[in-house]
Tab-separated table of C-alpha atoms in Angstrom:
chain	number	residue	atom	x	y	z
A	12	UNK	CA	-18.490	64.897	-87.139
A	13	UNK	CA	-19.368	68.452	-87.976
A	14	UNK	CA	-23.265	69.444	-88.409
A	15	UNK	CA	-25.017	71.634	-91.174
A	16	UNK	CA	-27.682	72.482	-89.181
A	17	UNK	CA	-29.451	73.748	-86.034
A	18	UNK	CA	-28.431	72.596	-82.362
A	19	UNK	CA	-32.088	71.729	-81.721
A	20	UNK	CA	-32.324	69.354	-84.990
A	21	UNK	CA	-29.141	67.919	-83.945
A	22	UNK	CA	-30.748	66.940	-81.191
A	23	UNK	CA	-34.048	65.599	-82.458
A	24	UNK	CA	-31.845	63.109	-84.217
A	25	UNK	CA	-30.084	62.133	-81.685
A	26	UNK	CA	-33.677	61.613	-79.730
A	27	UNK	CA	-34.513	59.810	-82.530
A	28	UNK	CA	-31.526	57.428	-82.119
A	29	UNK	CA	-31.223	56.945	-78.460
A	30	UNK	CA	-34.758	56.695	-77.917
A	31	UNK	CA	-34.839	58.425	-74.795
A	32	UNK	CA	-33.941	62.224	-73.400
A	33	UNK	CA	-31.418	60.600	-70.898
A	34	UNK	CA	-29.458	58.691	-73.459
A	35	UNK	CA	-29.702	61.885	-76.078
A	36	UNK	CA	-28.202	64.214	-73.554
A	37	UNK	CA	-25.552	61.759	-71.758
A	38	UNK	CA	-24.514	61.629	-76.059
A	39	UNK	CA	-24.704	65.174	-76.405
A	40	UNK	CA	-22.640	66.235	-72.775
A	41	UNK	CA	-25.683	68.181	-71.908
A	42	UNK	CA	-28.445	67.991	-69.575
A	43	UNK	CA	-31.688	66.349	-69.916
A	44	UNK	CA	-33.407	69.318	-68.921
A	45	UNK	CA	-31.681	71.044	-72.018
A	46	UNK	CA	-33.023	68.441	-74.258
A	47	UNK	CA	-36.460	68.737	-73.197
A	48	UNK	CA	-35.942	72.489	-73.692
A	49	UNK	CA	-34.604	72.441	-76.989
A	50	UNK	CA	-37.555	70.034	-78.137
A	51	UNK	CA	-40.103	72.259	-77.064
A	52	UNK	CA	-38.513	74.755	-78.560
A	53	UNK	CA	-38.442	73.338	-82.029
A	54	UNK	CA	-42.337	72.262	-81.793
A	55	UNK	CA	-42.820	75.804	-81.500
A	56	UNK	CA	-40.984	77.136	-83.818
A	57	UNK	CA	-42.115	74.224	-86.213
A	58	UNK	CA	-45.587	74.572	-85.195
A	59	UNK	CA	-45.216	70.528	-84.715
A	60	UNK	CA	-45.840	67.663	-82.673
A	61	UNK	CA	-42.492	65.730	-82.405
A	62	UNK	CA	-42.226	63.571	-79.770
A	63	UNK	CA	-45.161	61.189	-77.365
A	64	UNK	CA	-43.533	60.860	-74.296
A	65	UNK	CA	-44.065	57.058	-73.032
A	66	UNK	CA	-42.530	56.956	-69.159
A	67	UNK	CA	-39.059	57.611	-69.549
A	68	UNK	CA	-39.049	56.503	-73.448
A	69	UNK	CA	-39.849	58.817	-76.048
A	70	UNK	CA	-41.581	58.246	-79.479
A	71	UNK	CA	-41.430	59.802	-82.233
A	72	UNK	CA	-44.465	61.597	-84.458
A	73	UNK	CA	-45.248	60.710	-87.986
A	74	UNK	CA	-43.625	64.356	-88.683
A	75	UNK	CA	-41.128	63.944	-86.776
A	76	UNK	CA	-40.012	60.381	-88.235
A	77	UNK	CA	-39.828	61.890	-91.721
A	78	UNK	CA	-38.185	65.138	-90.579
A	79	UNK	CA	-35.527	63.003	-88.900
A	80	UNK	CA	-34.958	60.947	-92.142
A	81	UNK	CA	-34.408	63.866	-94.014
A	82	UNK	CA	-31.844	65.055	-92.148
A	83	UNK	CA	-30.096	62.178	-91.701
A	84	UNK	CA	-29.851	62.407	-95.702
A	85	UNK	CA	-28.402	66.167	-95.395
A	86	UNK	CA	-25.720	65.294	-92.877
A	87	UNK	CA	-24.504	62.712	-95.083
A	88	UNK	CA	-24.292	64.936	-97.946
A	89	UNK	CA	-23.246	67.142	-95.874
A	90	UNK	CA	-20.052	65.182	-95.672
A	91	UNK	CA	-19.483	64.241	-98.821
A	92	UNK	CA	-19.583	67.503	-99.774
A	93	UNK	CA	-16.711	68.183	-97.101
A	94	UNK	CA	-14.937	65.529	-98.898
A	95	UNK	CA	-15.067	66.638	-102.076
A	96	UNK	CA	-13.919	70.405	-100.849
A	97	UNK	CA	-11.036	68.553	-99.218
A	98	UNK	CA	-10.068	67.190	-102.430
A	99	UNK	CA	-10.270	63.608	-100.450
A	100	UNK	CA	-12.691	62.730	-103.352
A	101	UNK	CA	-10.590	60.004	-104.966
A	102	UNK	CA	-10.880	57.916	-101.592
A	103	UNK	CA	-11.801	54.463	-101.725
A	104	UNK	CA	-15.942	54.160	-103.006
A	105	UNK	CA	-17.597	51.989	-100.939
A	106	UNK	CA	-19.755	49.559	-103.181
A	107	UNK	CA	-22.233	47.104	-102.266
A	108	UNK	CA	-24.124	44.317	-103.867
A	109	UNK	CA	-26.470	41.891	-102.398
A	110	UNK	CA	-25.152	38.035	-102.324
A	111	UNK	CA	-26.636	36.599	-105.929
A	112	UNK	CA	-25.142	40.185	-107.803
A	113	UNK	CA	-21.609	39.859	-106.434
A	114	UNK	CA	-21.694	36.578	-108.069
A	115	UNK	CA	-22.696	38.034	-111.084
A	116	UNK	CA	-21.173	41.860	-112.048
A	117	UNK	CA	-18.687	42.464	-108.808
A	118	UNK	CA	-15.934	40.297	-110.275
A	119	UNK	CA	-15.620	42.119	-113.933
A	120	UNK	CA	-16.430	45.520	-112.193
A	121	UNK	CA	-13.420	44.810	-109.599
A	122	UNK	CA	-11.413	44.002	-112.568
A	123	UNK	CA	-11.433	46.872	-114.295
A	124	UNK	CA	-11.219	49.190	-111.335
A	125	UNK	CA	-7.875	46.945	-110.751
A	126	UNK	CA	-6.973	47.788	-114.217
A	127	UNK	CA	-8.049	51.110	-113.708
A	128	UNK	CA	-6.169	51.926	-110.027
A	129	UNK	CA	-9.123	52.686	-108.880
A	130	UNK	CA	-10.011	52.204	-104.523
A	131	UNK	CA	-12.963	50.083	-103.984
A	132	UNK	CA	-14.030	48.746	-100.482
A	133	UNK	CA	-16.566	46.119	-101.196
A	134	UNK	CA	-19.720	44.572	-99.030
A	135	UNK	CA	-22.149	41.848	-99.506
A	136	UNK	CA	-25.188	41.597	-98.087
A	137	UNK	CA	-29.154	41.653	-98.673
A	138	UNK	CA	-31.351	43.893	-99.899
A	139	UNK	CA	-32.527	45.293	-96.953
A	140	UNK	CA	-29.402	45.681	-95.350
A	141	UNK	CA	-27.836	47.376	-98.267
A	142	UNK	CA	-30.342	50.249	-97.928
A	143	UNK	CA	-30.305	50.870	-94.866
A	144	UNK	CA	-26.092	51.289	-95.298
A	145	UNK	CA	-26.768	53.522	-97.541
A	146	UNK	CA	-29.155	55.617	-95.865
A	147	UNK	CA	-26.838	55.774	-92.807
A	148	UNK	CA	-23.765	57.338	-94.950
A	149	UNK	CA	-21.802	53.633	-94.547
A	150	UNK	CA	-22.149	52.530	-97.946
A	151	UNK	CA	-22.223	55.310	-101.542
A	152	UNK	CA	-23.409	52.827	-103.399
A	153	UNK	CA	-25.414	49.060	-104.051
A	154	UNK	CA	-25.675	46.495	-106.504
A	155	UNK	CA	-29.462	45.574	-105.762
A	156	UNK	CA	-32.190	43.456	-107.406
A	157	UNK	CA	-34.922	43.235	-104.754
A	158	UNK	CA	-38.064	45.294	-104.785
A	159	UNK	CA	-37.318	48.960	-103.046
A	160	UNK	CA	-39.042	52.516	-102.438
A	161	UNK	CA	-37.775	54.700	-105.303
A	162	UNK	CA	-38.617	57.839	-104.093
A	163	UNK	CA	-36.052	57.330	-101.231
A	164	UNK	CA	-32.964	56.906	-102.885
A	165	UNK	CA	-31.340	57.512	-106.732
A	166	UNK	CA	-31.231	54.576	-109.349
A	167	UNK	CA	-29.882	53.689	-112.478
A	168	UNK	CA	-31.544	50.539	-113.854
A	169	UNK	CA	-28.421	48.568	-114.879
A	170	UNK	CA	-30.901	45.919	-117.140
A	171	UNK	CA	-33.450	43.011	-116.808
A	172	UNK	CA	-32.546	39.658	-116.485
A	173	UNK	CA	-34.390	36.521	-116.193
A	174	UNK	CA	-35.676	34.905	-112.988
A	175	UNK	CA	-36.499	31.543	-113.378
A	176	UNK	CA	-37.574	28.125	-111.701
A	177	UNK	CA	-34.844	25.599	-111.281
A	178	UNK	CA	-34.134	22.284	-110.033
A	179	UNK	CA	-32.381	18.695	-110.441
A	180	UNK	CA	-32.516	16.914	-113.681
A	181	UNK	CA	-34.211	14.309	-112.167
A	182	UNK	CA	-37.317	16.228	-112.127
A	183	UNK	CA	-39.340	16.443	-114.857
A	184	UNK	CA	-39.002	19.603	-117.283
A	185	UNK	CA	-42.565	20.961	-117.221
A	186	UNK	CA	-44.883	20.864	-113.503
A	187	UNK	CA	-48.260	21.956	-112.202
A	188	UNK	CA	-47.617	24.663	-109.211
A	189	UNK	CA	-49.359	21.702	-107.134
A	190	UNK	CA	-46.415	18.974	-108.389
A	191	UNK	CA	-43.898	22.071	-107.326
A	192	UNK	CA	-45.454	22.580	-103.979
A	193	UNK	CA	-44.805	18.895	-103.396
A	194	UNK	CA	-41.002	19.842	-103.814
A	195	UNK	CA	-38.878	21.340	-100.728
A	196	UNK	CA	-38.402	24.940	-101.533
A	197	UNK	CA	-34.946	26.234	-101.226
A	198	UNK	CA	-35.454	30.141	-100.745
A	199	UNK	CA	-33.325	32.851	-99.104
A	200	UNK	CA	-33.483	34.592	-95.502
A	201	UNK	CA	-36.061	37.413	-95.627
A	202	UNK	CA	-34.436	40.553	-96.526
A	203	UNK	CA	-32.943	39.238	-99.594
A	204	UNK	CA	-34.029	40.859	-103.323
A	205	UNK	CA	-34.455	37.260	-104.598
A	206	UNK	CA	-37.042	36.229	-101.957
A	207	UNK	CA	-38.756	39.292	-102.471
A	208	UNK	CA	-39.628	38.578	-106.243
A	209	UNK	CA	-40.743	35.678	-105.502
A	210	UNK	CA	-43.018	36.489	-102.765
A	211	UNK	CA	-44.542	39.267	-104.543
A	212	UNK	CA	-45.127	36.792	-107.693
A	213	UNK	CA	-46.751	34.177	-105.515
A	214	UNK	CA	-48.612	36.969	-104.285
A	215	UNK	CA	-50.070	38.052	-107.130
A	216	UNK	CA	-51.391	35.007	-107.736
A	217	UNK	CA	-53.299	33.943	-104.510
A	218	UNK	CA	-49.993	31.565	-103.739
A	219	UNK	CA	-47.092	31.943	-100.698
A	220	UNK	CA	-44.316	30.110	-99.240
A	221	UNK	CA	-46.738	28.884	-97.102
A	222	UNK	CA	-48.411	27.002	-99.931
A	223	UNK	CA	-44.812	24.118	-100.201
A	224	UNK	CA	-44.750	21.490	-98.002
A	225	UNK	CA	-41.106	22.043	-97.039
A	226	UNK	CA	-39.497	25.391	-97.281
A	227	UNK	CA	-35.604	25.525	-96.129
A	228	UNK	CA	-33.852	29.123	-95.696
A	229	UNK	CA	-30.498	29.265	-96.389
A	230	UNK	CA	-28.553	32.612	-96.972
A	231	UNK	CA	-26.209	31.335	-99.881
A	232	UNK	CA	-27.016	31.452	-103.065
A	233	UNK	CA	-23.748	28.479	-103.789
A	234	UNK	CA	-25.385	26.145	-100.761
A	235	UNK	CA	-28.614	26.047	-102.689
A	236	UNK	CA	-27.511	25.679	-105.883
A	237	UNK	CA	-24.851	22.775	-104.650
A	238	UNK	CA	-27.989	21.201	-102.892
A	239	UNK	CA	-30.113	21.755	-106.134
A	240	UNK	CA	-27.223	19.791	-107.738
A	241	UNK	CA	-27.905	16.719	-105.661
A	242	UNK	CA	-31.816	16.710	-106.163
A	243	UNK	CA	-33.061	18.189	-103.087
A	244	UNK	CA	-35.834	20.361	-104.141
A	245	UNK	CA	-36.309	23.707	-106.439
A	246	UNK	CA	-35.593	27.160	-105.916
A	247	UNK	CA	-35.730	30.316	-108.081
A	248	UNK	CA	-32.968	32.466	-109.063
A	249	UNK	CA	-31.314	34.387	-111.828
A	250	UNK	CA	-30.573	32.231	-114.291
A	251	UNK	CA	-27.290	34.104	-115.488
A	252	UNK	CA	-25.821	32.384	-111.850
A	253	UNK	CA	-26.399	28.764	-113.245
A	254	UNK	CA	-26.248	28.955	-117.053
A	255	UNK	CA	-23.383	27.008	-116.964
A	256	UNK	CA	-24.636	24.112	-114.935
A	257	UNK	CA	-27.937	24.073	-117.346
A	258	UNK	CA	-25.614	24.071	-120.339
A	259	UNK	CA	-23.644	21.217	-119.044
A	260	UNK	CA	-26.722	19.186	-117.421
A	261	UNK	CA	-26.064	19.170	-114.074
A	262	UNK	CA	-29.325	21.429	-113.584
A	263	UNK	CA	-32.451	22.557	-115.572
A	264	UNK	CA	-34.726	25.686	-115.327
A	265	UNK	CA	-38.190	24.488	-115.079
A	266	UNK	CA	-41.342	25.238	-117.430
A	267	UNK	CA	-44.218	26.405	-114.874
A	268	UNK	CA	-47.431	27.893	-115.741
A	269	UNK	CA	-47.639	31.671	-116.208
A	270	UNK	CA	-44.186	31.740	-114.480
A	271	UNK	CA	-42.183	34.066	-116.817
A	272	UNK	CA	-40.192	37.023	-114.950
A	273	UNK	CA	-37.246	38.583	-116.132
A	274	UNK	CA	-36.446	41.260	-113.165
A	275	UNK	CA	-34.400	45.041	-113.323
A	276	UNK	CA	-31.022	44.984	-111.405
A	277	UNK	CA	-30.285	48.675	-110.309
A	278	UNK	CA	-27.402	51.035	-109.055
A	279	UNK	CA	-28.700	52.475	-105.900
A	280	UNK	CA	-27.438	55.103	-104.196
A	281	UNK	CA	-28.573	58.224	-102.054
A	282	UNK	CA	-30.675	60.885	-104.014
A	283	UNK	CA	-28.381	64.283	-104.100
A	284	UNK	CA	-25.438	62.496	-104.268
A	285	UNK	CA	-22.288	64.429	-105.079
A	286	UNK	CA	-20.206	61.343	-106.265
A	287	UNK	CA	-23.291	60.668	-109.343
A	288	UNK	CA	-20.509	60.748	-112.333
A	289	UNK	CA	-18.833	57.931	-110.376
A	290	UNK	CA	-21.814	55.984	-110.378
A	291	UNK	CA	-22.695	56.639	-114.218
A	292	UNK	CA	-19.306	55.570	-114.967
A	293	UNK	CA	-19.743	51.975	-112.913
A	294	UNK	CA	-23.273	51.514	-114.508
A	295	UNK	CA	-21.811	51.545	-118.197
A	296	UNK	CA	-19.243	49.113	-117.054
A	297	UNK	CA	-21.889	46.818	-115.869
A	298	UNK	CA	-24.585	47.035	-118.730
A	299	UNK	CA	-21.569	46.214	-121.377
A	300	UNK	CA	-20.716	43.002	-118.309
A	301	UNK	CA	-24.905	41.883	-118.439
A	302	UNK	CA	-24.695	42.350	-122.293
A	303	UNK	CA	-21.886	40.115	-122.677
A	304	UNK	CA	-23.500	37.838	-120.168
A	305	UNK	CA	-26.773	38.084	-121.998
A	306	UNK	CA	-25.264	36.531	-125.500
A	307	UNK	CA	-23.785	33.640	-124.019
């Protein structure tokens, strides 16, 4: 991997990763004496505190921490740039979307970049994860609909849909929150965008998982829905992902009080990115796919 900038930084981040001057210069090929050297010799050029030293562990300083995450943003534009000079910019795009969105808008977004010839690598997993793929240069870009720090990474909202209660038919239509919390709660691992909305709505109202009697994590969004089917508790979800088992019965969305949330779904990717025309073009596809969605 080539580098964009100064030895020294290099090394911070590589301090940063290993956690220790030992493991930073065994990665680097060079001494640990050097690495202590070139440290010191950053602080004071920086005029910074960058590292605590903690026996032979090292920790890093609020400054350093956000210096290190900044260049960790470079080097990966820093690449893509490379890329793009090498005329290697038509490689495959690597896409994400969390578990409950590549349910939704991967399969007509994959179709047209089939019809299109385009070269997609695709990855599912949660919220969480996706960012931090994306912040280490492994994914361009996420389908996400959790709750995320904006000023960290570039966005185009994609649209809102509606997040809603849901359960068997063979509970009634409209419940207190205290006839819900009677009900098992089917909810996603932590990490995921769809147990984040619902956290922070409980929240907001002086209510949390804690507050159900039974709460089972499961990290598919098609287990809880087939266990929904067979009248084992509630959940919340998008309801886009069972319209058609509401149309045809086999489920309902449930009327709770004050419970009304209809959440953005966003194209994340890493602020500065060079490949942004790419990811204007895949948002338009997928606001026309939620628009068609949305009139059914």
């Amino acid at each position: 991997m080539t580098h964009l900038f100064d030895h020294r930084l290099e090394t911070l981040v590589m301090v940063a990763t290993t956690g220790s001057f030992t493991a930073a210069a065994q990665a680097l090929y060079i001494s640990q004496p050097a690495v202590s050297q070139q440290i010191r010799s950053l602080e004071m050029d920086l005029r910074l505190d960058l590292v605590v030293r903690q026996g032979k562990n090292v920790q890093l300083t609020p400054a350093a921490r956000e210096l290190v995450a900044y260049l960790r943003h470079q080097q990966v534009h820093h690449e893509q740039l490379l890329t793009k000079l090498r005329q290697e910019e038509r490689g495959p795009l690597r896409l994400g979307a969390t578990l409950s969105l590549s349910q939704l808008l991967l399969p007509p977004l994959l179709h047209r970049a089939l019809k299109d010839g385009w070269q997609v690598n695709s990855q599912v997993a949660n919220t969480g994860q996706l960012l931090t793929l994306i912040e280490q240069g492994s994914l361009d870009v996420a389908l996400i609909e959790g709750n995320f720090n904006k000023k960290d990474f570039g966005t185009i909202e994609l649209g809102t849909v509606p997040f809603v209660p849901v359960g068997g038919t063979d509970l009634p239509t409209t419940m207190t929150w205290e006839e819900v919390f009677h009900q098992p709660l089917l909810v996603r691992e932590e990490g995921s965008g769809t147990r984040a909305i619902l956290t922070a709505w409980l929240a907001s109202h002086n209510y949390s998982l804690a507050d159900f009697e039974q709460v089972i994590t499961l990290n598919n969004p098609t287990t809880i829905i087939n266990l929904l089917k067979e009248g084992s508790g509630v959940s919340f979800m998008y309801r886009d992902l069972v319209a058609d088992d509401i149309d045809q019965r086999r489920l309902q969305d449930l009327n709770l009080p004050r419970f009304a949330v209809a959440h953005p779904l966003n194209l994340v990717y890493l602020k500065g990115s060079i490949r942004i025309k790419d990811y204007q073009r895949i948002a338009q596809i997928l606001q026309r796919a939620l628009g068609k969605q949305g009139q059914n």
